[in-house]
PDB file of C-alpha atoms in Angstrom:
ATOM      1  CA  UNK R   1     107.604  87.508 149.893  1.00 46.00           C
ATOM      2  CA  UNK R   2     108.314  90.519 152.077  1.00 47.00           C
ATOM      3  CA  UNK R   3     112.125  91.171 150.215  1.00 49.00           C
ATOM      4  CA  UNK R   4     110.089  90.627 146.506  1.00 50.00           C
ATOM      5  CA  UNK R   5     107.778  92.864 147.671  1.00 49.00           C
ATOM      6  CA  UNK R   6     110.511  95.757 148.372  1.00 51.00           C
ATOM      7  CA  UNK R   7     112.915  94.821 145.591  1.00 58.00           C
ATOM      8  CA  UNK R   8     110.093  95.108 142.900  1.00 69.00           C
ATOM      9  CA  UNK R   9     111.074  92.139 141.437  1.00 78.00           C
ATOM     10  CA  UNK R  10     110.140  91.852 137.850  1.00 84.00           C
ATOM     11  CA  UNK R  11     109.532  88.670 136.259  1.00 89.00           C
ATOM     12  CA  UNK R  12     109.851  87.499 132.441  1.00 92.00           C
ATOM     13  CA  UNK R  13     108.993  83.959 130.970  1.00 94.00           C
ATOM     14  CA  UNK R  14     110.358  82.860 127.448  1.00 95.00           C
ATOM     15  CA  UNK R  15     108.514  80.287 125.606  1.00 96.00           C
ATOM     16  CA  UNK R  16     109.593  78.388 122.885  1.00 96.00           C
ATOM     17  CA  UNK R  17     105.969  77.000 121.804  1.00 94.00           C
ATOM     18  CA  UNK R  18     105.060  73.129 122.723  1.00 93.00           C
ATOM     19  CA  UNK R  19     104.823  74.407 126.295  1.00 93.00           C
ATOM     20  CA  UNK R  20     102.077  76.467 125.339  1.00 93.00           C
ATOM     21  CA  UNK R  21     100.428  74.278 122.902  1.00 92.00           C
ATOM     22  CA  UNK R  22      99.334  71.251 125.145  1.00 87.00           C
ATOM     23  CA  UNK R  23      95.922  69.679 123.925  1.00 88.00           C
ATOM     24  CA  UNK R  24      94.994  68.465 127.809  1.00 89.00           C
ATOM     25  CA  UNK R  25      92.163  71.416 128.255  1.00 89.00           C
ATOM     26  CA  UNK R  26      93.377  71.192 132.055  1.00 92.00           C
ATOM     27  CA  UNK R  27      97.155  71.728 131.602  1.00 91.00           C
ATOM     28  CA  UNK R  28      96.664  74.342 128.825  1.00 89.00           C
ATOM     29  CA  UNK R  29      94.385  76.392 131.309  1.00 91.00           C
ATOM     30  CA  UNK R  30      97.198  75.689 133.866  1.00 93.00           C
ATOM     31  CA  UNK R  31      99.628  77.214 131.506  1.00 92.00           C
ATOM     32  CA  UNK R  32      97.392  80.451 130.361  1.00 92.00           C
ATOM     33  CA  UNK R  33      96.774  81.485 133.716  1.00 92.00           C
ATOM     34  CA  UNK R  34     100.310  81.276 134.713  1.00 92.00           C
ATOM     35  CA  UNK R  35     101.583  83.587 131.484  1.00 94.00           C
ATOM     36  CA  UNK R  36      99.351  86.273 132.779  1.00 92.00           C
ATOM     37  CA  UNK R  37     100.882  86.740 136.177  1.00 91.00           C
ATOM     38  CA  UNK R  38     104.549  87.189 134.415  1.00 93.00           C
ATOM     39  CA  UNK R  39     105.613  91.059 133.953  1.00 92.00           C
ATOM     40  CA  UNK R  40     106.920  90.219 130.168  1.00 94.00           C
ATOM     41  CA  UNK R  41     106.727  87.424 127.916  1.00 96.00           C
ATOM     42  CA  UNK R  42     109.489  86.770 125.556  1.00 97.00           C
ATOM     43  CA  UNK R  43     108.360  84.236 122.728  1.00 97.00           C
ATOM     44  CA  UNK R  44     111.201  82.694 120.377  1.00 97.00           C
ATOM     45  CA  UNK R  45     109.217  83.456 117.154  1.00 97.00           C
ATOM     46  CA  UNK R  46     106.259  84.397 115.931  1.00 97.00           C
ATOM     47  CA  UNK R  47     104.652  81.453 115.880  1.00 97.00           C
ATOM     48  CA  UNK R  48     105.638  80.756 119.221  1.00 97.00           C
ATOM     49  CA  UNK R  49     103.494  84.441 119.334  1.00 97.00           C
ATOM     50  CA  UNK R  50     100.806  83.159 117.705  1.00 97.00           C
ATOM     51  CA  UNK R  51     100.155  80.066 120.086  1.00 96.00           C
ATOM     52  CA  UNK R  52      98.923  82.664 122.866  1.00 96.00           C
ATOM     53  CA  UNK R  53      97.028  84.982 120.929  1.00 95.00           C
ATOM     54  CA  UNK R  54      93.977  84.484 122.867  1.00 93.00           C
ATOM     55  CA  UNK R  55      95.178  85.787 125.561  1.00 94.00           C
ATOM     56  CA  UNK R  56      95.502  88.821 124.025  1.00 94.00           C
ATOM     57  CA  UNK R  57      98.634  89.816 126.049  1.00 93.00           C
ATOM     58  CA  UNK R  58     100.414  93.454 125.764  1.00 94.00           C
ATOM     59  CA  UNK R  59     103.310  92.573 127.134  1.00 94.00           C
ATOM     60  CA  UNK R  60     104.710  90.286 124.739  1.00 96.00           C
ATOM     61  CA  UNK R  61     107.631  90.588 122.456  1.00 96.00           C
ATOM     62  CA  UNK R  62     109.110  88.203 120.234  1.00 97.00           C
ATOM     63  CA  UNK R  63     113.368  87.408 120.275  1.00 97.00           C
ATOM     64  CA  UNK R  64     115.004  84.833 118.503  1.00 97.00           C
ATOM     65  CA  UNK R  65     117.072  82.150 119.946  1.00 96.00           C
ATOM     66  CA  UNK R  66     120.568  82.574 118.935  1.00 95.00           C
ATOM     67  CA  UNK R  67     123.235  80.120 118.189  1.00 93.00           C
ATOM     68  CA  UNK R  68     127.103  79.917 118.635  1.00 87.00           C
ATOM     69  CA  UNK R  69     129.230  78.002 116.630  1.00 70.00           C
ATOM     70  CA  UNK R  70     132.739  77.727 116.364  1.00 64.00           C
ATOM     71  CA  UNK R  71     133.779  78.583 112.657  1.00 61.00           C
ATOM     72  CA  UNK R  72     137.839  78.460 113.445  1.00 56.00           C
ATOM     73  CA  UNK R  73     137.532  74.737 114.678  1.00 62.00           C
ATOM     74  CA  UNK R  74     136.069  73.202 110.735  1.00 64.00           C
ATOM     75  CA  UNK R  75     137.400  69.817 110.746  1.00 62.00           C
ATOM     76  CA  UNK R  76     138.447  69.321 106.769  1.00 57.00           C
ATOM     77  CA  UNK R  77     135.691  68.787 104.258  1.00 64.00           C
ATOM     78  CA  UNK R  78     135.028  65.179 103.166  1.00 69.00           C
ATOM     79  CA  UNK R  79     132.734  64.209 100.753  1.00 82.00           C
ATOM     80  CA  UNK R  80     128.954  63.187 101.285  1.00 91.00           C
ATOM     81  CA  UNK R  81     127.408  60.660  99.200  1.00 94.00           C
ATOM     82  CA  UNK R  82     125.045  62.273  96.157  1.00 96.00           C
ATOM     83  CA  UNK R  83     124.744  64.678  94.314  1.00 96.00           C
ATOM     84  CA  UNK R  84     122.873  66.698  95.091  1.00 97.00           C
ATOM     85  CA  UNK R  85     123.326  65.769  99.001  1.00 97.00           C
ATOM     86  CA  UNK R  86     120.446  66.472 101.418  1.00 98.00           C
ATOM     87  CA  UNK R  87     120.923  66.695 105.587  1.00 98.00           C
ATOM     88  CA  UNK R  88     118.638  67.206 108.561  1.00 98.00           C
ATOM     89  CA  UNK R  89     119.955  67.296 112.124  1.00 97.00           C
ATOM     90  CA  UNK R  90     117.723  66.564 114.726  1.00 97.00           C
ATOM     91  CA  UNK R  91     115.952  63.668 116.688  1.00 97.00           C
ATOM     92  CA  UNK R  92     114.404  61.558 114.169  1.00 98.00           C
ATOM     93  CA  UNK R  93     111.085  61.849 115.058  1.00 97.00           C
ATOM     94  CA  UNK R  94     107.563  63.421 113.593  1.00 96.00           C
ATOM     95  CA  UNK R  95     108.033  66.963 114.633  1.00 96.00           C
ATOM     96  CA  UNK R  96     111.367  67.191 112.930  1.00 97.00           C
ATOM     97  CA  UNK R  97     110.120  65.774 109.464  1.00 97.00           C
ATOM     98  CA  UNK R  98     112.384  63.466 108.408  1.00 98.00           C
ATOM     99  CA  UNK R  99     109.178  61.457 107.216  1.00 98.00           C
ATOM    100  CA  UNK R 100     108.405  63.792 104.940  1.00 98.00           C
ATOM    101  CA  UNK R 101     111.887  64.379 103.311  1.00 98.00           C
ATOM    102  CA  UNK R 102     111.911  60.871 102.665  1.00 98.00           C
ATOM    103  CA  UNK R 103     108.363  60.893 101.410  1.00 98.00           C
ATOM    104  CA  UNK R 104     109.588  63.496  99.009  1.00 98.00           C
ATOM    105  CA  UNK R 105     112.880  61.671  97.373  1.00 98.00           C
ATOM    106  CA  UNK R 106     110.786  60.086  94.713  1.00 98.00           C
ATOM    107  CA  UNK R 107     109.652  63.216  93.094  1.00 97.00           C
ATOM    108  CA  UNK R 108     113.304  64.326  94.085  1.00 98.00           C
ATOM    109  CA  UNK R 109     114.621  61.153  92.048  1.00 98.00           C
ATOM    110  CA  UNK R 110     113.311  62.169  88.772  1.00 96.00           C
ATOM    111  CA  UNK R 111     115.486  65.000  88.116  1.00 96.00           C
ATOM    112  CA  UNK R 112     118.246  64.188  90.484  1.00 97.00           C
ATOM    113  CA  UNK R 113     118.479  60.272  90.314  1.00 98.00           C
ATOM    114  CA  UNK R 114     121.896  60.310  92.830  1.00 97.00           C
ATOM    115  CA  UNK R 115     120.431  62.677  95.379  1.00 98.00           C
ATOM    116  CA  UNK R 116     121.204  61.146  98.261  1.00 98.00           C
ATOM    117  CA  UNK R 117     119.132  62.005 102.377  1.00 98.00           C
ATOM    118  CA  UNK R 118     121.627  62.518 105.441  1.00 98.00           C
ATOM    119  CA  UNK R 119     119.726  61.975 108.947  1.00 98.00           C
ATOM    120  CA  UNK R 120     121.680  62.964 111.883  1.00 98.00           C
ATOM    121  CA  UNK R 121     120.178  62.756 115.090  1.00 97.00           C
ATOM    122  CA  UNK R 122     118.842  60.200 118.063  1.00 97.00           C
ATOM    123  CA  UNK R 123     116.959  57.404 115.885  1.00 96.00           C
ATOM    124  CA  UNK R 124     113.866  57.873 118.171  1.00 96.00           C
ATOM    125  CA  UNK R 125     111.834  57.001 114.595  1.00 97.00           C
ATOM    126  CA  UNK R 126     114.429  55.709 112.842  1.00 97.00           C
ATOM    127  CA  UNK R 127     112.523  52.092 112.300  1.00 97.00           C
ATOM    128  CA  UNK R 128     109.403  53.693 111.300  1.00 97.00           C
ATOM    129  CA  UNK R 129     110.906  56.166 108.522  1.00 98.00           C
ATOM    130  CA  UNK R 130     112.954  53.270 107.341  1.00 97.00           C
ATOM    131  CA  UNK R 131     109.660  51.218 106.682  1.00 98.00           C
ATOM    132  CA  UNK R 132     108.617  54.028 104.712  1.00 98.00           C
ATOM    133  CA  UNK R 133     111.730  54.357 102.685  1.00 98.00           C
ATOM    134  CA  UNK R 134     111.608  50.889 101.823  1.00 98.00           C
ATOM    135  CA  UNK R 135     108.257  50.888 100.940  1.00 98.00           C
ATOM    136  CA  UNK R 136     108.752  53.580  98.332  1.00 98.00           C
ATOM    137  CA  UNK R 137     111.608  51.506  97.129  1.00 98.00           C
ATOM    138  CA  UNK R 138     114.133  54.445  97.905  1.00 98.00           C
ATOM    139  CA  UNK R 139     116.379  53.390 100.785  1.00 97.00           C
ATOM    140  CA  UNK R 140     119.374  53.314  99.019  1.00 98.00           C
ATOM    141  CA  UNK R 141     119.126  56.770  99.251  1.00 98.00           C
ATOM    142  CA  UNK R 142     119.153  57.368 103.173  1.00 98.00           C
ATOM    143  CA  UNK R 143     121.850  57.248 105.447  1.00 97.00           C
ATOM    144  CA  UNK R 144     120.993  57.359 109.349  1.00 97.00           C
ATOM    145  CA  UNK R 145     124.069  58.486 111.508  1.00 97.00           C
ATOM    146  CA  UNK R 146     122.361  58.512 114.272  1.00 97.00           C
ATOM    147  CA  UNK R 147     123.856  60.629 117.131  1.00 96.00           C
ATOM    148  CA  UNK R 148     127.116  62.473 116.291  1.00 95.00           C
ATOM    149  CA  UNK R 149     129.698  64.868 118.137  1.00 92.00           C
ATOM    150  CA  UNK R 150     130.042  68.293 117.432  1.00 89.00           C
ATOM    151  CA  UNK R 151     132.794  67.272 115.370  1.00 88.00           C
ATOM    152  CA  UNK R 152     131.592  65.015 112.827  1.00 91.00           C
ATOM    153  CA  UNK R 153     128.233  67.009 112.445  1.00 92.00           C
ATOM    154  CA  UNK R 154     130.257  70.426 111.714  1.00 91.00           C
ATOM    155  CA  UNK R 155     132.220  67.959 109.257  1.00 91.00           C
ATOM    156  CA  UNK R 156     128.729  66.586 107.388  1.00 93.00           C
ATOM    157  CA  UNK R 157     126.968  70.147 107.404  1.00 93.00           C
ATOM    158  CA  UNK R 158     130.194  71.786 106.058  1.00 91.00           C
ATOM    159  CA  UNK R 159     129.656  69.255 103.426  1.00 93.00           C
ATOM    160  CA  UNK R 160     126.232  69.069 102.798  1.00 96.00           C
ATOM    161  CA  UNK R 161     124.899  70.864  99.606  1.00 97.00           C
ATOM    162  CA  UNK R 162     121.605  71.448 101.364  1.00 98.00           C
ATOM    163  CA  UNK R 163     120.054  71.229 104.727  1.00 98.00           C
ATOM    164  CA  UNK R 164     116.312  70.422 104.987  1.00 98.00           C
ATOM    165  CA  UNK R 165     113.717  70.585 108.043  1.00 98.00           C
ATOM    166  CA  UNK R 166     110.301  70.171 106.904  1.00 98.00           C
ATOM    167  CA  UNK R 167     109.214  69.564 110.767  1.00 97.00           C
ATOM    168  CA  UNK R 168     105.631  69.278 111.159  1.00 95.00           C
ATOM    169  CA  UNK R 169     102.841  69.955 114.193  1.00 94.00           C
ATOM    170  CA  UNK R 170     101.990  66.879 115.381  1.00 92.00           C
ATOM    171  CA  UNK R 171      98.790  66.107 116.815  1.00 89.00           C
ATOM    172  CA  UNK R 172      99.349  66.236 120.488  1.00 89.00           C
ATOM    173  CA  UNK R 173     100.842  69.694 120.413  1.00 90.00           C
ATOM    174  CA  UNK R 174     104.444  69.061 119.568  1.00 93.00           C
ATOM    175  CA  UNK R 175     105.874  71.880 117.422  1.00 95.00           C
ATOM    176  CA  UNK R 176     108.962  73.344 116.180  1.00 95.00           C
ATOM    177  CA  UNK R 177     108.865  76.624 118.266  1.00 95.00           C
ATOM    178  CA  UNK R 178     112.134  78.088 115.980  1.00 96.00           C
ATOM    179  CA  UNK R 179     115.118  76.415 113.941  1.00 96.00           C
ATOM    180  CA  UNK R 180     118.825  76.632 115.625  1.00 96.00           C
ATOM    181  CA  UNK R 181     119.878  74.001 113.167  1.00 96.00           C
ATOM    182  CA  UNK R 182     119.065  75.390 110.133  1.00 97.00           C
ATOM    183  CA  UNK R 183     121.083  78.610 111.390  1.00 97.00           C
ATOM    184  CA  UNK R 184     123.850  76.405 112.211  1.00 95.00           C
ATOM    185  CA  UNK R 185     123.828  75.283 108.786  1.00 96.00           C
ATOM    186  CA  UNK R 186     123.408  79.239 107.261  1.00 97.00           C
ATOM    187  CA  UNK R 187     126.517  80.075 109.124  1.00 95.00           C
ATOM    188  CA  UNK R 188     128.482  77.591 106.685  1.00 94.00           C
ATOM    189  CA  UNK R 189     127.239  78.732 103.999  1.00 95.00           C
ATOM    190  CA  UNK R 190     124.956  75.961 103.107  1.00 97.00           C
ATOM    191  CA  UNK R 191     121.050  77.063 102.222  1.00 98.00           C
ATOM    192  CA  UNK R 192     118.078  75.958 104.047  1.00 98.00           C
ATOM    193  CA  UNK R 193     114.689  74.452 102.681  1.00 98.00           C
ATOM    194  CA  UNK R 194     111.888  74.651 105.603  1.00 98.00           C
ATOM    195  CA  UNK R 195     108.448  74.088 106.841  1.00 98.00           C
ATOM    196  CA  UNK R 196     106.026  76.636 106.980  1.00 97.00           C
ATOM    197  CA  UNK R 197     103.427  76.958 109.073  1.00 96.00           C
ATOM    198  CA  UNK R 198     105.867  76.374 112.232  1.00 97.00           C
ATOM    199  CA  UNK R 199     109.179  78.688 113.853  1.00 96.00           C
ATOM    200  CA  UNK R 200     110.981  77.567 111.014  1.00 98.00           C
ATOM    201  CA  UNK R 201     109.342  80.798 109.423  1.00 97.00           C
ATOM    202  CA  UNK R 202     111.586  83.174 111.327  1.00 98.00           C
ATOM    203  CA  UNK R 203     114.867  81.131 110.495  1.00 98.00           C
ATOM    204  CA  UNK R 204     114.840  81.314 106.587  1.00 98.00           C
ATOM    205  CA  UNK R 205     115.063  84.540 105.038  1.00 98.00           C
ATOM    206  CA  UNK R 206     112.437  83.238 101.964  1.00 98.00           C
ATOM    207  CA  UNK R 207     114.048  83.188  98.791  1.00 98.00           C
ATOM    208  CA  UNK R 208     117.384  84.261 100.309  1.00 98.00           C
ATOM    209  CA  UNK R 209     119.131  82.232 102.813  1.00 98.00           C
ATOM    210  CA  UNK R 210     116.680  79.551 102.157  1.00 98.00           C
ATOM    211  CA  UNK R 211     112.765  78.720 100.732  1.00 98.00           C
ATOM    212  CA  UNK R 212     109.754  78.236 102.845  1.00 98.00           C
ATOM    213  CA  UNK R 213     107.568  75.381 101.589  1.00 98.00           C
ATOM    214  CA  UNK R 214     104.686  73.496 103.075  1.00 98.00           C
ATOM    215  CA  UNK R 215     105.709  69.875 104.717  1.00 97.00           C
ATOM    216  CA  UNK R 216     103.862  67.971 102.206  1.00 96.00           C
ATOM    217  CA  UNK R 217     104.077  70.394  98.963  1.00 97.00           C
ATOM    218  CA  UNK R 218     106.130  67.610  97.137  1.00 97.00           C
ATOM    219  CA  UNK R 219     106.318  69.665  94.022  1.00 97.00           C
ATOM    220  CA  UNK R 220     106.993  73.002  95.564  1.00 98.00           C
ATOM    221  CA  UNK R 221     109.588  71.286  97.879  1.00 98.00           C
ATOM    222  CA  UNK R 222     111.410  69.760  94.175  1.00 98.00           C
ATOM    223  CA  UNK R 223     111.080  73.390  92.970  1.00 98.00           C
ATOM    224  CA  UNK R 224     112.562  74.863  96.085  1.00 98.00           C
ATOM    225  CA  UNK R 225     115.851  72.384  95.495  1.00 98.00           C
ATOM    226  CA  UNK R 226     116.163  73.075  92.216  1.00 98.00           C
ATOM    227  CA  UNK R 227     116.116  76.824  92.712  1.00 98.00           C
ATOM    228  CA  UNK R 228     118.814  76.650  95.342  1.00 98.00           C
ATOM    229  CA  UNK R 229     120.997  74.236  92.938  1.00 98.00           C
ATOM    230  CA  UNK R 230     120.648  76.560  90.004  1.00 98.00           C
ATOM    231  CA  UNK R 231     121.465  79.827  92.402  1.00 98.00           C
ATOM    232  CA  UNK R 232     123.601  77.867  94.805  1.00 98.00           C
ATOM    233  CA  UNK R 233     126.379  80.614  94.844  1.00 97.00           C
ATOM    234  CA  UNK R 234     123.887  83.485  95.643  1.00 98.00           C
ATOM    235  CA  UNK R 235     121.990  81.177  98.467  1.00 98.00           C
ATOM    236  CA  UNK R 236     125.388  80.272  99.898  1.00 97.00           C
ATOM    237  CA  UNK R 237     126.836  83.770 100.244  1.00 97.00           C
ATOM    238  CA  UNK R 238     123.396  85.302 101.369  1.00 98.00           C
ATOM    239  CA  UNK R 239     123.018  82.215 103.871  1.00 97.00           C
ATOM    240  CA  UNK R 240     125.997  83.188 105.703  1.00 96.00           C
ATOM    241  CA  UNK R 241     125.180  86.748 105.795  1.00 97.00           C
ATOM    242  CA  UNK R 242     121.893  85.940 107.045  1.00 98.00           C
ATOM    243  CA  UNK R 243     122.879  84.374 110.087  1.00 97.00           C
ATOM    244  CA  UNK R 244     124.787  87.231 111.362  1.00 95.00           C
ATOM    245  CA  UNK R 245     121.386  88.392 112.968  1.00 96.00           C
ATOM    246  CA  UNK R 246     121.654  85.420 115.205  1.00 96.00           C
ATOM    247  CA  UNK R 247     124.561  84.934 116.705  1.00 94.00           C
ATOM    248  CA  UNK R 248     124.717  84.880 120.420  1.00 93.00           C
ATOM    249  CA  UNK R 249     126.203  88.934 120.931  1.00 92.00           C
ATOM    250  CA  UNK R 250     123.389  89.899 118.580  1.00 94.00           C
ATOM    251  CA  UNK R 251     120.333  88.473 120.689  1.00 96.00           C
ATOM    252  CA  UNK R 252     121.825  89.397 123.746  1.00 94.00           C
ATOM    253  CA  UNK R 253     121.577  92.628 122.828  1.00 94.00           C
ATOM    254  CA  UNK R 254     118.312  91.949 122.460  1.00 95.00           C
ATOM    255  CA  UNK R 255     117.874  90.673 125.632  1.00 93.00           C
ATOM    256  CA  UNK R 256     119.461  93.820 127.394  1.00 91.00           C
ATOM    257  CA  UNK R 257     117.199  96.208 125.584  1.00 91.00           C
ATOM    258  CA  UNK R 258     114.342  94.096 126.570  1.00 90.00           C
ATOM    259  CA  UNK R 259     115.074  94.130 130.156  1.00 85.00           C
ATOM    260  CA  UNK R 260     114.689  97.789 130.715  1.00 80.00           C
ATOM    261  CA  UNK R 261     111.322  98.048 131.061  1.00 67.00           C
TER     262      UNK R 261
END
């Protein structure tokens, strides 16, 4: 205590948003009291922000999680099944969406009748988001991959004609505090449709690497693929461009400047 005490140590926390979103009244107060002791708070986006408004901190700034990925290393494309062709990486569970996706493919179906829904990711949900595909009678248009290696997901995102992430809060606090994997996907050139309302918000560039839409919007999220199809060379060029702003040198940077304070 004595050495902090003559070093001046400084200390940050970063939050990413579920942390700071628990529903147990006890652990949330926990939590609150702990971000006020911290000498700056870094939150991943602003909705991460937003969680802790009412503690009306000054000494909060928001930075981005950034991403690396290795764009000299593509294995060669293949091709995915439908057209158009749909992906979401991520555990297959509520907060990543994949429920909703699949609740959308039969408004999807009636202007693209081969579209076709890639899930990659641990199949934490996979049985329950199956039941739901079969029950609207669409299954045949969902493959799960379950967990992959770098490799092979490179390979299916490099191929994919759209990713998709309409991730969702659920109701014991889970929430998407950003959206690496849509960035992963902007770096390849391939456009982004996402959830609003979440820290997807500050990974799509709206209208430009990707479109915002609300989890459950069916016919906004049918317009938001068929805007990207019709456009697809202008979202693919401006998708790449866009996630120049997170790559890891970038929010470093960041960091650095943050740090001198």
């Amino acid at each position: 205590a004595l050495i902090s005490l003559f070093l001046k140590r400084k200390y940050i926390a970063i939050i990413h948003g579920t942390e700071v979103n628990f529903k147990n009244k006890l652990t949330k107060k926990s939590i609150d009291f702990s971000l006020t002791r911290f000498d700056k708070i870094i939150a991943v986006s602003n909705f991460t922000k937003s969680l802790v408004n009412d503690l009306n901190l000054t000494n909060i700034e928001v930075i981005c999680n950034g991403f690396e990925i290795n764009n000299n290393d593509i294995p060669a494309v293949t091709k995915l099944k439908g057209s158009p062709n749909l992906t979401t990486v991520g555990s297959v569970s509520d907060r990543k969406g994949q429920q909703n996706v699949i609740k959308a493919i039969p408004h999807l179906l009636k202007k693209y009748p081969k579209l076709h829904y890639h899930i990659i990711g641990t199949p934490l949900e996979k049985n329950k988001f199956l039941k739901i595909a079969e029950d609207l009678q669409i299954s045949e248009h969902i493959t799960f991959y379950g967990k992959v290696g770098e490799r092979e997901k490179i390979n299916i995102l490099n191929s994919s004609d759209i990713f998709i992430m309409l991730s969702e809060n659920t109701k014991s606090g889970d929430v998407e505090g950003f959206g690496i994997a849509l960035l992963e996907a902007n770096s390849l050139g391939i456009p982004t449709i996402g959830s609003s309302g979440c820290g997807i918000e500050d990974a799509i560039a709206n209208y430009t690497s990707g479109i915002l839409v609300k989890n459950n919007d069916f016919e906004k999220i049918s317009l938001a693929v068929d805007e990207i199809i019709t456009n697809y060379d202008t979202y693919r060029i401006a998708s790449k461009e866009w996630a120049q702003n997170f790559t890891w040198e970038t929010i470093i940077n960041k960091y650095i400047k943050s740090f001198n304070f």
